[in-house]
XYZ file of N, CA, C and O in Angstrom:
308
model
N -24.309 48.437 -8.755
C -23.901 48.016 -7.437
C -22.646 48.780 -7.032
O -21.664 48.817 -7.757
N -22.684 49.411 -5.887
C -21.556 50.193 -5.381
C -20.744 49.365 -4.396
O -21.292 48.679 -3.549
N -19.425 49.471 -4.506
C -18.548 48.753 -3.597
C -18.082 49.616 -2.434
O -17.380 49.165 -1.561
N -18.439 50.866 -2.416
C -18.055 51.774 -1.333
C -18.941 51.522 -0.123
O -20.156 51.447 -0.225
N -18.304 51.417 1.016
C -19.077 51.211 2.239
C -19.502 52.555 2.817
O -18.884 53.577 2.532
N -20.573 52.588 3.634
C -20.989 53.847 4.254
C -19.882 54.452 5.123
O -19.760 55.661 5.235
N -19.048 53.628 5.736
C -17.960 54.147 6.566
C -16.948 54.903 5.720
O -16.385 55.906 6.152
N -16.711 54.447 4.494
C -15.775 55.132 3.609
C -16.309 56.503 3.225
O -15.558 57.467 3.141
N -17.584 56.604 3.012
C -18.182 57.878 2.630
C -18.136 58.878 3.777
O -18.049 60.076 3.559
N -18.185 58.389 5.018
C -18.188 59.273 6.173
C -16.781 59.697 6.587
O -16.619 60.626 7.361
N -15.755 59.031 6.068
C -14.384 59.361 6.430
C -13.952 60.622 5.689
O -13.996 60.658 4.463
N -13.542 61.668 6.426
C -13.130 62.905 5.749
C -11.804 62.699 5.019
O -10.940 61.964 5.472
N -11.663 63.346 3.895
C -10.440 63.292 3.112
C -9.459 64.317 3.676
O -9.758 65.501 3.748
N -8.302 63.852 4.083
C -7.282 64.742 4.626
C -6.337 65.094 3.495
O -5.718 64.229 2.898
N -6.224 66.373 3.207
C -5.390 66.823 2.098
C -3.972 67.179 2.528
O -3.127 67.402 1.689
N -3.699 67.262 3.804
C -2.368 67.615 4.273
C -1.508 66.358 4.332
O -1.839 65.404 4.996
N -0.417 66.362 3.611
C 0.499 65.226 3.603
C 1.266 65.207 4.925
O 1.782 66.235 5.356
N 1.366 64.049 5.586
C 2.049 63.981 6.873
C 3.565 64.006 6.753
O 4.266 64.136 7.741
N 4.100 63.896 5.530
C 5.549 63.865 5.347
C 5.949 64.999 4.403
O 5.294 65.246 3.404
N 7.026 65.665 4.736
C 7.480 66.815 3.956
C 8.957 66.694 3.602
O 9.689 65.920 4.197
N 9.388 67.510 2.667
C 10.796 67.669 2.315
C 11.150 69.115 2.633
O 10.382 70.034 2.345
N 12.316 69.332 3.233
C 12.760 70.692 3.559
C 13.852 71.076 2.571
O 14.907 70.441 2.516
N 13.604 72.096 1.766
C 14.616 72.553 0.818
C 15.249 73.844 1.331
O 14.589 74.676 1.931
N 16.540 73.960 1.090
C 17.313 75.132 1.497
C 17.854 75.754 0.214
O 18.655 75.140 -0.495
N 17.406 76.971 -0.092
C 17.857 77.681 -1.286
C 18.941 78.659 -0.859
O 18.644 79.664 -0.202
N 20.185 78.356 -1.210
C 21.294 79.240 -0.872
C 21.363 80.377 -1.878
O 21.265 80.155 -3.085
N 21.529 81.592 -1.378
C 21.489 82.785 -2.218
C 22.826 83.514 -2.183
O 23.551 83.457 -1.184
N 23.136 84.251 -3.260
C 24.323 85.100 -3.247
C 23.971 86.453 -2.650
O 22.840 86.677 -2.197
N 24.910 87.370 -2.622
C 24.691 88.682 -2.010
C 23.573 89.469 -2.695
O 22.909 90.288 -2.059
N 23.348 89.210 -3.980
C 22.293 89.910 -4.720
C 20.941 89.214 -4.600
O 19.955 89.676 -5.165
N 20.885 88.094 -3.880
C 19.631 87.376 -3.710
C 19.336 86.372 -4.799
O 18.240 85.830 -4.871
N 20.325 86.106 -5.668
C 20.154 85.134 -6.745
C 20.425 83.724 -6.219
O 21.309 83.515 -5.395
N 19.678 82.763 -6.716
C 19.803 81.379 -6.289
C 21.143 80.794 -6.717
O 21.518 80.845 -7.882
N 21.892 80.252 -5.748
C 23.161 79.594 -6.034
C 23.009 78.079 -6.094
O 23.543 77.427 -6.976
N 22.277 77.536 -5.122
C 22.172 76.080 -5.010
C 20.961 75.710 -4.169
O 20.596 76.433 -3.256
N 20.372 74.564 -4.457
C 19.267 74.033 -3.660
C 19.777 72.782 -2.953
O 20.297 71.868 -3.585
N 19.653 72.768 -1.636
C 20.039 71.629 -0.808
C 18.843 71.213 0.033
O 17.782 71.830 -0.046
N 19.014 70.207 0.871
C 17.910 69.682 1.669
C 18.364 69.415 3.095
O 19.546 69.248 3.356
N 17.412 69.370 4.021
C 17.698 69.016 5.410
C 17.213 67.607 5.697
O 16.168 67.192 5.207
N 17.974 66.886 6.539
C 17.512 65.589 6.999
C 16.853 65.753 8.366
O 16.721 66.876 8.873
N 16.442 64.655 8.985
C 15.728 64.718 10.275
C 16.569 65.296 11.401
O 16.040 65.805 12.375
N 17.895 65.193 11.290
C 18.776 65.721 12.329
C 19.149 67.175 12.080
O 19.879 67.767 12.859
N 18.700 67.744 10.972
C 18.997 69.130 10.647
C 20.281 69.319 9.874
O 20.754 70.436 9.717
N 20.852 68.222 9.358
C 22.067 68.306 8.553
C 21.708 68.616 7.109
O 20.746 68.066 6.569
N 22.504 69.458 6.477
C 22.273 69.816 5.076
C 22.852 68.727 4.187
O 23.952 68.234 4.414
N 22.083 68.358 3.161
C 22.443 67.265 2.271
C 22.077 67.622 0.835
O 21.208 68.461 0.595
N 22.727 66.962 -0.113
C 22.385 67.158 -1.523
C 21.150 66.359 -1.913
O 20.516 66.654 -2.925
N 20.786 65.349 -1.114
C 19.634 64.498 -1.417
C 18.443 64.846 -0.539
O 18.610 65.135 0.650
N 17.233 64.816 -1.084
C 16.051 65.099 -0.265
C 15.790 63.983 0.748
O 16.066 62.814 0.480
N 15.290 64.378 1.892
C 14.921 63.443 2.955
C 13.486 63.737 3.343
O 13.088 64.897 3.432
N 12.721 62.690 3.611
C 11.345 62.862 4.051
C 11.332 63.013 5.565
O 11.974 62.255 6.278
N 10.610 64.030 6.035
C 10.547 64.361 7.458
C 9.076 64.514 7.844
O 8.307 65.110 7.087
N 8.664 63.992 9.001
C 7.284 64.219 9.450
C 6.973 65.718 9.500
O 7.834 66.534 9.843
N 5.747 66.076 9.153
C 5.343 67.479 8.986
C 5.685 68.354 10.186
O 6.262 69.431 10.023
N 5.341 67.926 11.392
C 5.591 68.757 12.574
C 7.077 69.008 12.766
O 7.501 70.135 13.058
N 7.890 67.982 12.572
C 9.345 68.138 12.690
C 9.887 69.032 11.586
O 10.787 69.839 11.815
N 9.345 68.884 10.381
C 9.813 69.673 9.242
C 9.609 71.159 9.481
O 10.480 71.973 9.178
N 8.472 71.525 10.025
C 8.191 72.938 10.281
C 9.157 73.518 11.308
O 9.652 74.642 11.148
N 9.460 72.763 12.341
C 10.390 73.225 13.382
C 11.807 73.312 12.824
O 12.500 74.321 13.020
N 12.244 72.262 12.123
C 13.589 72.269 11.540
C 13.772 73.424 10.565
O 14.804 74.096 10.563
N 12.780 73.654 9.722
C 12.872 74.734 8.741
C 12.957 76.092 9.419
O 13.760 76.943 9.022
N 12.154 76.295 10.432
C 12.183 77.567 11.155
C 13.545 77.798 11.810
O 14.116 78.887 11.707
N 14.068 76.765 12.464
C 15.376 76.888 13.108
C 16.480 77.137 12.091
O 17.360 77.978 12.305
N 16.445 76.416 10.980
C 17.488 76.583 9.966
C 17.422 77.965 9.331
O 18.455 78.562 9.046
N 16.221 78.503 9.141
C 16.092 79.849 8.576
C 16.716 80.872 9.509
O 17.392 81.800 9.072
N 16.541 80.693 10.822
C 17.156 81.607 11.795
C 18.674 81.528 11.737
O 19.355 82.538 11.831
N 19.198 80.315 11.586
C 20.650 80.124 11.544
C 21.248 80.745 10.280
O 22.248 81.453 10.340
N 20.626 80.480 9.133
C 21.180 80.951 7.860
C 20.862 82.408 7.564
O 21.582 83.053 6.830
N 19.780 82.909 8.126
C 19.415 84.310 7.923
C 19.119 84.624 6.466
O 18.574 83.799 5.736
N 19.502 85.823 6.018
C 19.142 86.270 4.668
C 19.931 85.582 3.545
O 19.626 85.793 2.391
N 20.924 84.765 3.881
C 21.696 84.104 2.831
C 21.004 82.853 2.290
O 21.546 82.167 1.441
N 19.790 82.574 2.800
C 19.061 81.396 2.321
C 17.567 81.581 2.493
O 17.126 82.440 3.259
N 16.822 80.789 1.734
C 15.377 80.676 1.920
C 15.089 79.208 2.192
O 15.439 78.352 1.387
N 14.454 78.923 3.323
C 14.157 77.543 3.695
C 12.674 77.310 3.471
O 11.834 78.064 3.957
N 12.350 76.246 2.714
C 10.967 75.938 2.368
C 10.614 74.525 2.798
O 11.431 73.624 2.668
N 9.400 74.353 3.289
C 8.873 73.023 3.557
C 7.963 72.671 2.414
O 6.974 73.357 2.157
N 8.325 71.620 1.682
C 7.563 71.211 0.503
C 6.677 70.030 0.818
O 6.968 69.204 1.611
């Protein structure tokens, strides 16, 4: 006896997580990693990770990468 309903079988599995963490990897002049920090929803850099909705995370990360330029690598995790 199966407990799965037909509606459950028809529901597509979404693999994209709706919440992300934005990490900021600060680099030295040689490109070596100095420190890993995080962005919050307001775009402030913090030592603690903050969960941000995916669409906002992508925009914040792009903007922060433009601001920091080559001295950092900004990643949406």
